[in-house]
Coordinates of C-alpha atoms in Angstrom, one line a residue:
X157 CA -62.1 88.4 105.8
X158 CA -61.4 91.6 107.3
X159 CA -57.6 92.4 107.9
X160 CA -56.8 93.1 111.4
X161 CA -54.0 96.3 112.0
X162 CA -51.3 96.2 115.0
X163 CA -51.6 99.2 117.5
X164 CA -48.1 97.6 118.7
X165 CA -45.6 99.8 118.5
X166 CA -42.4 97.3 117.9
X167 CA -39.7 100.3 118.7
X168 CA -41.5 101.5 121.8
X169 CA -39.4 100.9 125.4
X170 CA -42.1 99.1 126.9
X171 CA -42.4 96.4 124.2
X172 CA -38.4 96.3 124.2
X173 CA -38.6 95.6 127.8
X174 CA -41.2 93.1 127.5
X175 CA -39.1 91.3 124.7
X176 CA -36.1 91.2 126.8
X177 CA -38.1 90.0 129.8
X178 CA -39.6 86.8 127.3
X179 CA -35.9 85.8 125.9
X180 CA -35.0 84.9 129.1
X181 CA -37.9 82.7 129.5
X182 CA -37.0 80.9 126.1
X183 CA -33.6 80.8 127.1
X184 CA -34.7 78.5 129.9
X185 CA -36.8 76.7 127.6
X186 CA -33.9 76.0 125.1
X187 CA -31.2 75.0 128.0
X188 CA -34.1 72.7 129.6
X189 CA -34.8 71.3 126.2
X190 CA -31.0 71.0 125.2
X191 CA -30.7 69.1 128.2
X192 CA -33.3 66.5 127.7
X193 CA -31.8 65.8 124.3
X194 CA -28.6 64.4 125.7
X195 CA -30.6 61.2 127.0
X196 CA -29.1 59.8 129.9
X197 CA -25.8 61.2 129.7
X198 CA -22.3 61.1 127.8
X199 CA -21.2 58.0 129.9
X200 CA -24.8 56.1 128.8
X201 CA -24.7 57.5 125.2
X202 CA -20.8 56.7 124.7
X203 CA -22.1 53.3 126.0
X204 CA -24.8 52.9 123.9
X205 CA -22.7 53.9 120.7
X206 CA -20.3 51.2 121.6
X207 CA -22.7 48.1 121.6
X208 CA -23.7 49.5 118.1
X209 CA -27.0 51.2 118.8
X210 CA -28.0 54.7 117.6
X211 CA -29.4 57.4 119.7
X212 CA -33.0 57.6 119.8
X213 CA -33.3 61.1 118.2
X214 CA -31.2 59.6 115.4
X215 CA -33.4 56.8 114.7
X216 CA -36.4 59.2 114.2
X217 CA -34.4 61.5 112.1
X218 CA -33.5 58.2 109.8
X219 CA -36.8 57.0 109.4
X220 CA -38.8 60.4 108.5
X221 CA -38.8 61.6 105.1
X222 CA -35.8 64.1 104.7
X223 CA -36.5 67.7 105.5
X224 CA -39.8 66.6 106.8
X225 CA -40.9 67.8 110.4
X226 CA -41.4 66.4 113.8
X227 CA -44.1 67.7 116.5
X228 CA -42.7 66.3 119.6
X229 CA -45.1 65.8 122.4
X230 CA -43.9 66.5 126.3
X231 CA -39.7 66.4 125.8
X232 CA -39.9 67.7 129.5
X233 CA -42.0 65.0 131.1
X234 CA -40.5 64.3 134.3
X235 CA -38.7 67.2 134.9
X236 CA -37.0 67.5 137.7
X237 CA -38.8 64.5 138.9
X238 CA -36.7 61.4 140.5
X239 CA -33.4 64.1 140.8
X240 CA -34.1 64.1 137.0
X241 CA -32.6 61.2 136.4
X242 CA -35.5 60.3 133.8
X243 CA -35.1 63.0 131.0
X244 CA -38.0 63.0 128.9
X245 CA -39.6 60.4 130.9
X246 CA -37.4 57.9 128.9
X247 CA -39.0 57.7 125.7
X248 CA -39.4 60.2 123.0
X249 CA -43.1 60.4 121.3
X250 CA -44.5 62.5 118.5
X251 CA -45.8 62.8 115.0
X252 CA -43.5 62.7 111.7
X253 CA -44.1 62.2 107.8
X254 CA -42.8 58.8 107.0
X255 CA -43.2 58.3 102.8
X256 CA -45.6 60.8 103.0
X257 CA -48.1 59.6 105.6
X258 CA -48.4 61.2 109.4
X259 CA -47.2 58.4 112.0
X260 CA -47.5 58.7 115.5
X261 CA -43.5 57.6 116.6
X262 CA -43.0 55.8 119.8
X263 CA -39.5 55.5 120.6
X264 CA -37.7 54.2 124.0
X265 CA -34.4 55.8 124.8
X266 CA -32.4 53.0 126.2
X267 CA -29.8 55.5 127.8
X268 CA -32.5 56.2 130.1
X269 CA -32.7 53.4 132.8
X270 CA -32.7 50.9 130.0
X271 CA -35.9 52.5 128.8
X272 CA -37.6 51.0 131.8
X273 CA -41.2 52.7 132.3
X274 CA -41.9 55.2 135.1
X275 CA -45.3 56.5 136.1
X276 CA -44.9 59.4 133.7
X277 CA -43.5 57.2 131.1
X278 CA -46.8 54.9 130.9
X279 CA -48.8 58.7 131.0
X280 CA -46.6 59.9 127.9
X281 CA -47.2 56.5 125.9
X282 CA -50.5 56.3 126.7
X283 CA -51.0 60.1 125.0
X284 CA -49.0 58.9 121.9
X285 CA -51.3 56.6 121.7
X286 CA -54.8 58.1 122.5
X287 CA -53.6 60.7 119.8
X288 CA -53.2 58.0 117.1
X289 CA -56.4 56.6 117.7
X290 CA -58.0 60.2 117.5
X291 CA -56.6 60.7 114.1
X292 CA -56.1 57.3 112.4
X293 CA -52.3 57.6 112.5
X294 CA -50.1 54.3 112.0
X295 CA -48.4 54.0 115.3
X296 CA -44.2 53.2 114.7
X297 CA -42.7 51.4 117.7
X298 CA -38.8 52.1 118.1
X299 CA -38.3 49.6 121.2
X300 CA -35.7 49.4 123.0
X301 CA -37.2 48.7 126.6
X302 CA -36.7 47.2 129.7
X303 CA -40.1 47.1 131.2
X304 CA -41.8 48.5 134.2
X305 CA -39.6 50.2 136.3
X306 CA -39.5 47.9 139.5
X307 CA -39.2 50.5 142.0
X308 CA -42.8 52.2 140.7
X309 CA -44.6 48.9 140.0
X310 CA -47.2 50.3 142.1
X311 CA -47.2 53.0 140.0
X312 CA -47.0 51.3 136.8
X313 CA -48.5 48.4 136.5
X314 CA -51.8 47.1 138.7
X315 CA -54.5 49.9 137.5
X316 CA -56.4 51.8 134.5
X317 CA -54.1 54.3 132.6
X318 CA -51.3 52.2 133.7
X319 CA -48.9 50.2 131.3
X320 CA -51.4 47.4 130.7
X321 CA -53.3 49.7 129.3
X322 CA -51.0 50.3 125.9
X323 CA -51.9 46.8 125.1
X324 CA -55.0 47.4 125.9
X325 CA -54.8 50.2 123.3
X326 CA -52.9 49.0 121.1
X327 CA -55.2 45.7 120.0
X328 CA -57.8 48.1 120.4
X329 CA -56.4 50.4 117.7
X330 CA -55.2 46.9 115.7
X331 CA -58.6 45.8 115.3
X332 CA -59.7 49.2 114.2
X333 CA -57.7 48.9 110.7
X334 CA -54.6 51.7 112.3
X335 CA -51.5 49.8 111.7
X336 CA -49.2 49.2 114.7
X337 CA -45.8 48.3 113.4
X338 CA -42.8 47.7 115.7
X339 CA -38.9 48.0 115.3
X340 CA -36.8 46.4 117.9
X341 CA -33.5 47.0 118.9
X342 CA -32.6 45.9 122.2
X343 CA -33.8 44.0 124.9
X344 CA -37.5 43.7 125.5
X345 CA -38.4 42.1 128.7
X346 CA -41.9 41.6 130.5
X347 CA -43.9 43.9 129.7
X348 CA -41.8 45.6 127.0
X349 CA -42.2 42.3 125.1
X350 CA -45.8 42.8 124.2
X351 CA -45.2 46.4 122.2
X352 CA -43.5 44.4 119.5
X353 CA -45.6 40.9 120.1
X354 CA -48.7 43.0 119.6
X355 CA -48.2 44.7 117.0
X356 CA -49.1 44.0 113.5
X357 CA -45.1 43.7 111.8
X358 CA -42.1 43.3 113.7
X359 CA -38.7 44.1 112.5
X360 CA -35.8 42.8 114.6
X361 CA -32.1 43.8 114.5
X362 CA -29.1 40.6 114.5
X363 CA -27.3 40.8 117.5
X364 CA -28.8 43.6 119.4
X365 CA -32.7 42.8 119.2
X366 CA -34.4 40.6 121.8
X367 CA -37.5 39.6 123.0
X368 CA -38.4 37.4 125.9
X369 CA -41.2 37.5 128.5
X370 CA -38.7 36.6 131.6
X371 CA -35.1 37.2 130.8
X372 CA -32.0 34.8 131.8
X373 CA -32.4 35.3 135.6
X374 CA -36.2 35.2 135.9
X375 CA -36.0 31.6 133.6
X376 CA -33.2 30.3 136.0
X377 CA -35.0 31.3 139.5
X378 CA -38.6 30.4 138.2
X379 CA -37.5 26.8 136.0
X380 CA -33.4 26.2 137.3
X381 CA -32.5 26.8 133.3
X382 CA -29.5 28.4 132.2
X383 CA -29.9 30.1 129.3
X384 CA -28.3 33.2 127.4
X385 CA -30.4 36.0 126.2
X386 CA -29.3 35.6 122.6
X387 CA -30.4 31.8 122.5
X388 CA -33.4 32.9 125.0
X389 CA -34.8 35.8 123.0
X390 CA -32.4 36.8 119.8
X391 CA -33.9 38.2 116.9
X392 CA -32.3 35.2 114.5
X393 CA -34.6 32.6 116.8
X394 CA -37.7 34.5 116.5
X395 CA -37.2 35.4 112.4
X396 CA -36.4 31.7 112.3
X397 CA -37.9 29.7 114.7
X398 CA -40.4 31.0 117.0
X399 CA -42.0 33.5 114.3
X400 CA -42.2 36.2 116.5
X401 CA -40.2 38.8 113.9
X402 CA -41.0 39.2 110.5
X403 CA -38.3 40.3 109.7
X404 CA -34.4 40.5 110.3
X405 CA -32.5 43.5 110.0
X406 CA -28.1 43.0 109.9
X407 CA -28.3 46.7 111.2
X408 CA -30.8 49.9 112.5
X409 CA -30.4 51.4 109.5
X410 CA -31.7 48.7 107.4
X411 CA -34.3 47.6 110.1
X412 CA -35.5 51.6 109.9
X413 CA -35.3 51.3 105.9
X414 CA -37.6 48.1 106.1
X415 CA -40.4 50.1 108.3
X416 CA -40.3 52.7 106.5
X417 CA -40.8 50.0 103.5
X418 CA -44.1 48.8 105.5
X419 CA -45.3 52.1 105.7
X420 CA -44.6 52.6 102.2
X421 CA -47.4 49.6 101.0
X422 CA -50.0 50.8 103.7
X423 CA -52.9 51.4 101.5
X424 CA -53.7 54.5 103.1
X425 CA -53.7 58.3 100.9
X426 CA -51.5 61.2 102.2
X427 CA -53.6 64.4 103.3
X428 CA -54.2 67.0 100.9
X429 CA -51.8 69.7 101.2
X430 CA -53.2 73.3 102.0
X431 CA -52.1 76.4 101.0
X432 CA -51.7 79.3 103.6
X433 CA -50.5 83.2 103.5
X434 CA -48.2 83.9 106.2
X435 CA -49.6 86.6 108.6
X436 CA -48.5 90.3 107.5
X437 CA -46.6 90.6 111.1
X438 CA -44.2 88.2 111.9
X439 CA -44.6 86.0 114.8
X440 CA -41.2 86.3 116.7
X441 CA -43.0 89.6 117.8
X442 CA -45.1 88.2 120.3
X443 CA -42.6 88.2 123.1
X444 CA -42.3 91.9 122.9
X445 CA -46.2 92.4 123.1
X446 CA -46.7 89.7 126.6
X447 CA -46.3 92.1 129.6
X448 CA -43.8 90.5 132.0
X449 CA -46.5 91.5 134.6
X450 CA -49.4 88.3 134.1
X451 CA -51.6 90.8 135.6
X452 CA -51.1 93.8 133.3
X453 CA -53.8 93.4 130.3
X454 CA -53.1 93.2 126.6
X455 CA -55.2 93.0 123.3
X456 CA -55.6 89.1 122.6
X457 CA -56.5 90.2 118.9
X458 CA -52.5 91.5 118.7
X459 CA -51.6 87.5 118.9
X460 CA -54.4 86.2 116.8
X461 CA -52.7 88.6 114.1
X462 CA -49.7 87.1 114.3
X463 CA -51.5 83.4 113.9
X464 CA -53.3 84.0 111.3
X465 CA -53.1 83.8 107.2
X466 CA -52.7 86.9 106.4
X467 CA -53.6 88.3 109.8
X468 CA -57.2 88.4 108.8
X469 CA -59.9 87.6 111.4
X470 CA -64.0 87.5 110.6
X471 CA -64.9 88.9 114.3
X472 CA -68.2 87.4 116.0
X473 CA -69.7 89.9 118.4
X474 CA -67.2 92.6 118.8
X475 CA -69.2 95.2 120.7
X476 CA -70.7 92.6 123.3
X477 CA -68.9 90.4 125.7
X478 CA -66.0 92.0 125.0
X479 CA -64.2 90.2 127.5
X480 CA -63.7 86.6 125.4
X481 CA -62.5 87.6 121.6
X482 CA -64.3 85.4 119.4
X483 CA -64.2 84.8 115.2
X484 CA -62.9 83.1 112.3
X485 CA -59.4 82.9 110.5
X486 CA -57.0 80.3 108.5
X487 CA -53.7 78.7 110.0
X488 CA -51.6 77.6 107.4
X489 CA -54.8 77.0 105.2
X490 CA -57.4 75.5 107.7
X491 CA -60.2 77.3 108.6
X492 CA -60.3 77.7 112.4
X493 CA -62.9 79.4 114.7
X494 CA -60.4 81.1 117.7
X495 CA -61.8 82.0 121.5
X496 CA -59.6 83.9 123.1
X497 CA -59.5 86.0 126.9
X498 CA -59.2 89.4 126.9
X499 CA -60.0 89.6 130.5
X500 CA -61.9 87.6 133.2
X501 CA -65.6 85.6 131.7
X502 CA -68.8 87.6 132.7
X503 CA -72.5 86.4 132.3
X504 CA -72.0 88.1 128.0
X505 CA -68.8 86.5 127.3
X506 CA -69.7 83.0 128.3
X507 CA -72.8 83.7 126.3
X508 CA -71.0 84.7 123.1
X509 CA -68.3 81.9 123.8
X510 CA -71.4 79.4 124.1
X511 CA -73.3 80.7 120.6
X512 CA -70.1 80.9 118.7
X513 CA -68.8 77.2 119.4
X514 CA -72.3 75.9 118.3
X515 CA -71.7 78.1 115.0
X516 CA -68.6 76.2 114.5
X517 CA -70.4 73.1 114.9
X518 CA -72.5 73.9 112.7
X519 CA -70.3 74.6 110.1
X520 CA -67.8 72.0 110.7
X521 CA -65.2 74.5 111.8
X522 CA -61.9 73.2 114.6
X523 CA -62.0 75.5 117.4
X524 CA -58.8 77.0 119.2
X525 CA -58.6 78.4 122.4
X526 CA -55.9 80.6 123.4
X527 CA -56.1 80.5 127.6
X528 CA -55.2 84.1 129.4
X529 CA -57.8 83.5 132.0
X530 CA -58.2 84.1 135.8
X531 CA -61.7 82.7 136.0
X532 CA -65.7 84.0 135.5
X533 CA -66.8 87.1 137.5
X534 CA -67.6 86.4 141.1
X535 CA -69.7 89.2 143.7
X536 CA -73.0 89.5 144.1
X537 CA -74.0 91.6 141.1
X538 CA -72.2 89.1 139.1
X539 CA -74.3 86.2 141.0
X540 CA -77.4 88.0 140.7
X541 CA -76.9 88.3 136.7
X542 CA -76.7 84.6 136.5
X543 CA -72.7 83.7 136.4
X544 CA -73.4 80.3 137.3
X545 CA -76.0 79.3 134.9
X546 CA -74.3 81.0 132.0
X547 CA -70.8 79.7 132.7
X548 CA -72.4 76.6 132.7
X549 CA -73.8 77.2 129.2
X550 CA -70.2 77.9 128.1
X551 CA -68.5 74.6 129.6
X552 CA -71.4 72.6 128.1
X553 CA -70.9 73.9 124.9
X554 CA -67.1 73.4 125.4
X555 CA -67.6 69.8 126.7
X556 CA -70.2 68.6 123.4
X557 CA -68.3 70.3 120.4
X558 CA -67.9 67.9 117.8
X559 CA -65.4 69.3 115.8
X560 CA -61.7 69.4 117.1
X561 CA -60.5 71.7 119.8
X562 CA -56.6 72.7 120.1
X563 CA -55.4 74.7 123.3
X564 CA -52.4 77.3 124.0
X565 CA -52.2 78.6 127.3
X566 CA -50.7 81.8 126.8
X567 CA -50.5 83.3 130.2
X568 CA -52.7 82.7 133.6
X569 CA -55.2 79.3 133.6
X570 CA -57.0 79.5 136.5
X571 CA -60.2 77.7 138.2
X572 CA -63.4 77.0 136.3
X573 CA -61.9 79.4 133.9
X574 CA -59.5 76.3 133.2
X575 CA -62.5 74.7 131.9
X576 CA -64.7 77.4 130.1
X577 CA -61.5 77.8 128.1
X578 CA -61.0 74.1 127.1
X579 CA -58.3 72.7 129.6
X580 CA -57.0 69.5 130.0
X581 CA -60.2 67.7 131.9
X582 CA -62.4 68.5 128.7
X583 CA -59.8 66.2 126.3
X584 CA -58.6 68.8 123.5
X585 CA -56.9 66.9 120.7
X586 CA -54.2 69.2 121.2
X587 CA -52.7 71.3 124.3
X588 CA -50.0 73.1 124.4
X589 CA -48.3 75.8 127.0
X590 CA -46.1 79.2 126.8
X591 CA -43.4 79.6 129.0
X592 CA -45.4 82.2 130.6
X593 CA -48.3 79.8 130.8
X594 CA -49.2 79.6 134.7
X595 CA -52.0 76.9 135.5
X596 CA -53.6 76.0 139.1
X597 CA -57.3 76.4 140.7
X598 CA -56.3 80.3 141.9
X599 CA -53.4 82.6 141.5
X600 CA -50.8 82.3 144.7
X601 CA -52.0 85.7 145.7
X602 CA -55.6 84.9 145.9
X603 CA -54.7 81.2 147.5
X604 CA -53.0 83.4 150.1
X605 CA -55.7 85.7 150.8
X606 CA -58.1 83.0 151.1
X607 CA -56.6 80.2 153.6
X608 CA -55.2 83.4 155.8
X609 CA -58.9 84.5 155.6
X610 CA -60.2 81.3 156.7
X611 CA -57.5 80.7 159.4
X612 CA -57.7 84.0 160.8
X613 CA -61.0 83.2 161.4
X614 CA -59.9 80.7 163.6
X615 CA -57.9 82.8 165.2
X616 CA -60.1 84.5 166.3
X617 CA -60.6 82.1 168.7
X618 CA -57.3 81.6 170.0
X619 CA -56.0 78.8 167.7
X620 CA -52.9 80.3 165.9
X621 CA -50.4 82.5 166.7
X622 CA -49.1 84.9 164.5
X623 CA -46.0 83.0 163.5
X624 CA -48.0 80.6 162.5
X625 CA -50.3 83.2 160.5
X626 CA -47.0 83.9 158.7
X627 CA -46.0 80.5 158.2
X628 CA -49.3 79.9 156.5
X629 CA -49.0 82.6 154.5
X630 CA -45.4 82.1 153.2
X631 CA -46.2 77.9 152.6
X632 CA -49.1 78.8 150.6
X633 CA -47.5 81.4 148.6
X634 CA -44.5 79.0 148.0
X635 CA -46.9 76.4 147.2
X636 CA -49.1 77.8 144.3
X637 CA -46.1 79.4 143.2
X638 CA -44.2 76.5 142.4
X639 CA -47.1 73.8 141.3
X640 CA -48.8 76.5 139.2
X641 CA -45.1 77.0 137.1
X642 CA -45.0 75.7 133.6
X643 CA -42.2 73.1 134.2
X644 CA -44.4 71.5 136.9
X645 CA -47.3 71.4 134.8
X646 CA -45.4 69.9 131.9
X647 CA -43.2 67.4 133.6
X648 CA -47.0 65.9 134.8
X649 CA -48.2 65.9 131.8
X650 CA -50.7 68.2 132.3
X651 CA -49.7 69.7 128.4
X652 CA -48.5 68.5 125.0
X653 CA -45.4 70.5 125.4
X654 CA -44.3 73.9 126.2
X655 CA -43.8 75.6 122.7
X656 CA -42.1 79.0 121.8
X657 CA -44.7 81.4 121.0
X658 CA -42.9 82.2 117.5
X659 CA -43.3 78.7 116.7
X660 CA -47.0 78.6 117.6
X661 CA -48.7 79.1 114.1
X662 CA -46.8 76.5 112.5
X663 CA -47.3 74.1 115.4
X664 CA -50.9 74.2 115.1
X665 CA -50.8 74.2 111.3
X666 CA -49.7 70.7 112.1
X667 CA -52.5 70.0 114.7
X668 CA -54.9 71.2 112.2
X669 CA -53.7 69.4 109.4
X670 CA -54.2 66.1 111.6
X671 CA -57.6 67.0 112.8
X672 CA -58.6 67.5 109.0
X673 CA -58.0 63.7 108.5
X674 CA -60.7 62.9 111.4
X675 CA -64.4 61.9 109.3
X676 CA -66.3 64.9 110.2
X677 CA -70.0 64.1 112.3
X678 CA -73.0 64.7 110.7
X679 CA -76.6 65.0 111.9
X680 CA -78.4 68.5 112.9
X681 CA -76.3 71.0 114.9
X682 CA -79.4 73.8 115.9
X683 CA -77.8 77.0 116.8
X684 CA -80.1 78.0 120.0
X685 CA -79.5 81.9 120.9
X686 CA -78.1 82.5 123.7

């Protein structure tokens, strides 16, 4: 492949100022993330130490192979959501290497309203899962929950894509042959019960563990029977009695040493390892090369060098549609066929977007798509050359690609841009957001101009004031400002996480070494011309 060269100049003031400009943005990131880590607080976690029980984070780090990593998915869910008083959403997901094999990891963080399940817990559970099933990973259940969140119930419980549905999901996957394997170690009421009583081994720790479907007060309003939760629900009685538990742990430790003992006999071979050359420019250079101005342009092609093995790229179409950077590289060893804006989507680059992802059909080739986009063209000569229909082109293509897509938004995501580019709506196996990353239907300065455009139409005829121009214009500005930030987006869900840019490649060697394990489609893929 040919090598791409930097025209960066790394000791130049302007890239120096940009640099300085992005370390306060990851400073945010770290404090925000730092934060999140401390569960529900040093009162909770002093509390939760003293009944015996280990932090969440801990318990992960005990049962994945040593040294291995851990992609966590959305650590800011819920962010400043409910006075943020539900860090992480309450329950810490992600992938990790557990005797060699990639597991999903579902994990409840008790500290956290008793791991109760808010709206956006459901939504971040729900993701775990639907990544599991996507790439035939064993899902591991560390459970420590109280159920749906009373408050929400209405949020939580009564319709699709709420908690019923990760039963739902989780026989589904069952039946499918992907192991669902459950450690408990607290109290599991309601609805929390049926994450260990559906899955396909259960491990349950003496003295902390228990499992009932109405706990001591619901029995003794529903049936007048008084009844402890150790004798209702303990993991001795179901080991011994009830057959609920499989098995009995005396403490987490041996209860995670048992799972990862399940995992050990699944009949199922680790993926082959890859072997990648690291780009010749380092990565932690990207901050110094994003303007702090979103609308001052950059060369995409100075990231993908900084992605890719060896910072060599195979370019499709250089000298036409020059607007969307298209071609082939390696991330950590997998081949990878990269889209990526250089500027707003005319009639030529949806084209070449369009011809290129059926190439990597074709060939069987995951598709990345780095999102910097404020939307297609608009005006009439735009209109006239046939945005619509050729935009179109490029979302269909986007929306019937058979091999894997991955998404980083690194700067603007805006409009139908949003889904030429691969956004959320068009199910990428993998999305993830820069701390730069702004996302909403129009930037706040178009939103402005538009709704002041339309109501000074109004105006016109008498019916508002200019105060009440000016209030329009300032609620609209705050508005899109604050729901198109990268905190909003990810505390929603609307990402996998907001990851440093220096920590991109590897990240997505990781997504790429998942997608690998998914059976490739076969059948004709015809490469029509655009």
């Amino acid at each position: 492949m040919p090598l791409l060269e930097s025209q960066v100049d790394t000791n130049s003031p302007q890239f120096e100022a940009n640099r300085q400009a992005y370390d306060a943005l990851l400073e945010t990131l770290r404090e925000r993330h730092e934060a999140v880590v401390g569960g529900g607080g040093e009162a909770m976690m002093r509390r939760h130490r003293e009944r015996g029980k280990t932090p969440v984070r801990e318990r992960i780090d005990l049962i994945l192979d040593p040294l291995s990593p851990f992609l966590e998915f959305s650590p800011l869910a819920a962010w400043m959501m409910y006075d943020n008083g539900v860090p992480a959403a309450g329950i810490v997901t992600g992938v990790g290497i557990i005797q060699g094999l990639p597991c999903m990891i579902i994990a409840n963080d008790a500290t956290v309203k008793g791991g109760s399940f808010f709206h956006e817990t459901v939504k971040k559970h729900l993701r775990a899962q639907e990544i599991a099933e996507q790439h035939d990973l064993p899902c591991i259940y560390l459970v420590d929950c109280g159920g749906a969140y009373l408050p929400e119930q209405d949020r939580v419980f009564p319709d699709k894509d709420h908690f019923g549905t990760a039963f739902f999901k989780q026989c589904q996957m069952s039946a499918g042959g992907i192991p669902q394997i459950s450690a408990v170690f607290g109290g599991c009421t309601a609805g929390g019960a049926y994450i260990p009583a559906l899955s396909d081994e259960v491990v349950m720790v003496r003295g902390n563990a228990r499992i009932h479907l109405g706990g001591p007060s619901i029995v003794k309003a529903a049936i007048n029977e008084d009844v402890d939760a150790e004798t209702l629900g303990g993991a001795e009685m179901h080991t011994r009695v009830s057959g609920v538990s499989d098995y009995l742990a005396d403490t987490e430790a041996q209860a995670l040493s048992k799972v990862r003992d399940i995992v050990g006999a699944l009949d199922r071979a680790p993926p082959p390892e890859r072997a990648g050359s690291p780009p010749r420019f380092d990565p932690a250079e990207i901050p110094g090369i994003v303007p702090e101005n979103a609308q001052t342009p950059y060369d995409v092609r100075e990231i993908i060098l900084r992605l890719a093995d060896d910072s060599a790229f195979q370019e499709f179409k250089p000298e036409w549609g020059e607007t969307l950077v298209c071609g082939t590289a390696c991330i950590h060893g997998h081949p990878v066929g990269i889209l990526a804006n250089n500027g707003v989507l005319f009639s030529e680059s949806s084209l070449k977007g369009a011809h290129f992802i059926e190439l990597c059909n074709q060939r069987n080739i995951p598709l990345l798509f780095l999102q910097n986009i404020t939307g297609f063209m608009v005006g009439t000569e735009a209109e006239r050359a046939g945005i619509a229909k050729d935009s179109a082109k490029l979302v269909y293509a986007v929306s019937n690609a058979r091999v894997p897509r991955l998404t980083v938004i690194i700067g603007g995501s805006y409009g139908a841009g949003n889904y030429g580019m691969c956004g959320r709506g068009f199910q990428p196996n993998f999305l993830f957001a820069w701390p730069n990353a702004r996302i909403a239907t129009m930037s706040p300065d178009v939103a402005t101009t538009v709704l002041t455009e339309l109501r000074g139409k109004s105006s016109q005829r008498g019916d508002a004031s200019d105060d009440e121009m000016q209030d329009l214009v300032d609620e609209t500005r705050r508005q899109f400002t604050e729901q198109s930030d990268p905190y909003y987006a990810t505390a929603r869900l609307w990402d996998d996480g907001i990851i440093e840019p220096g920590e991109t490649r590897d990240v997505l060697g990781l997504c790429l070494a998942l997608t690998a394990a998914i059976p490739q489609e076969t059948g004709p893929s015809p490469v029509y011309r655009m």
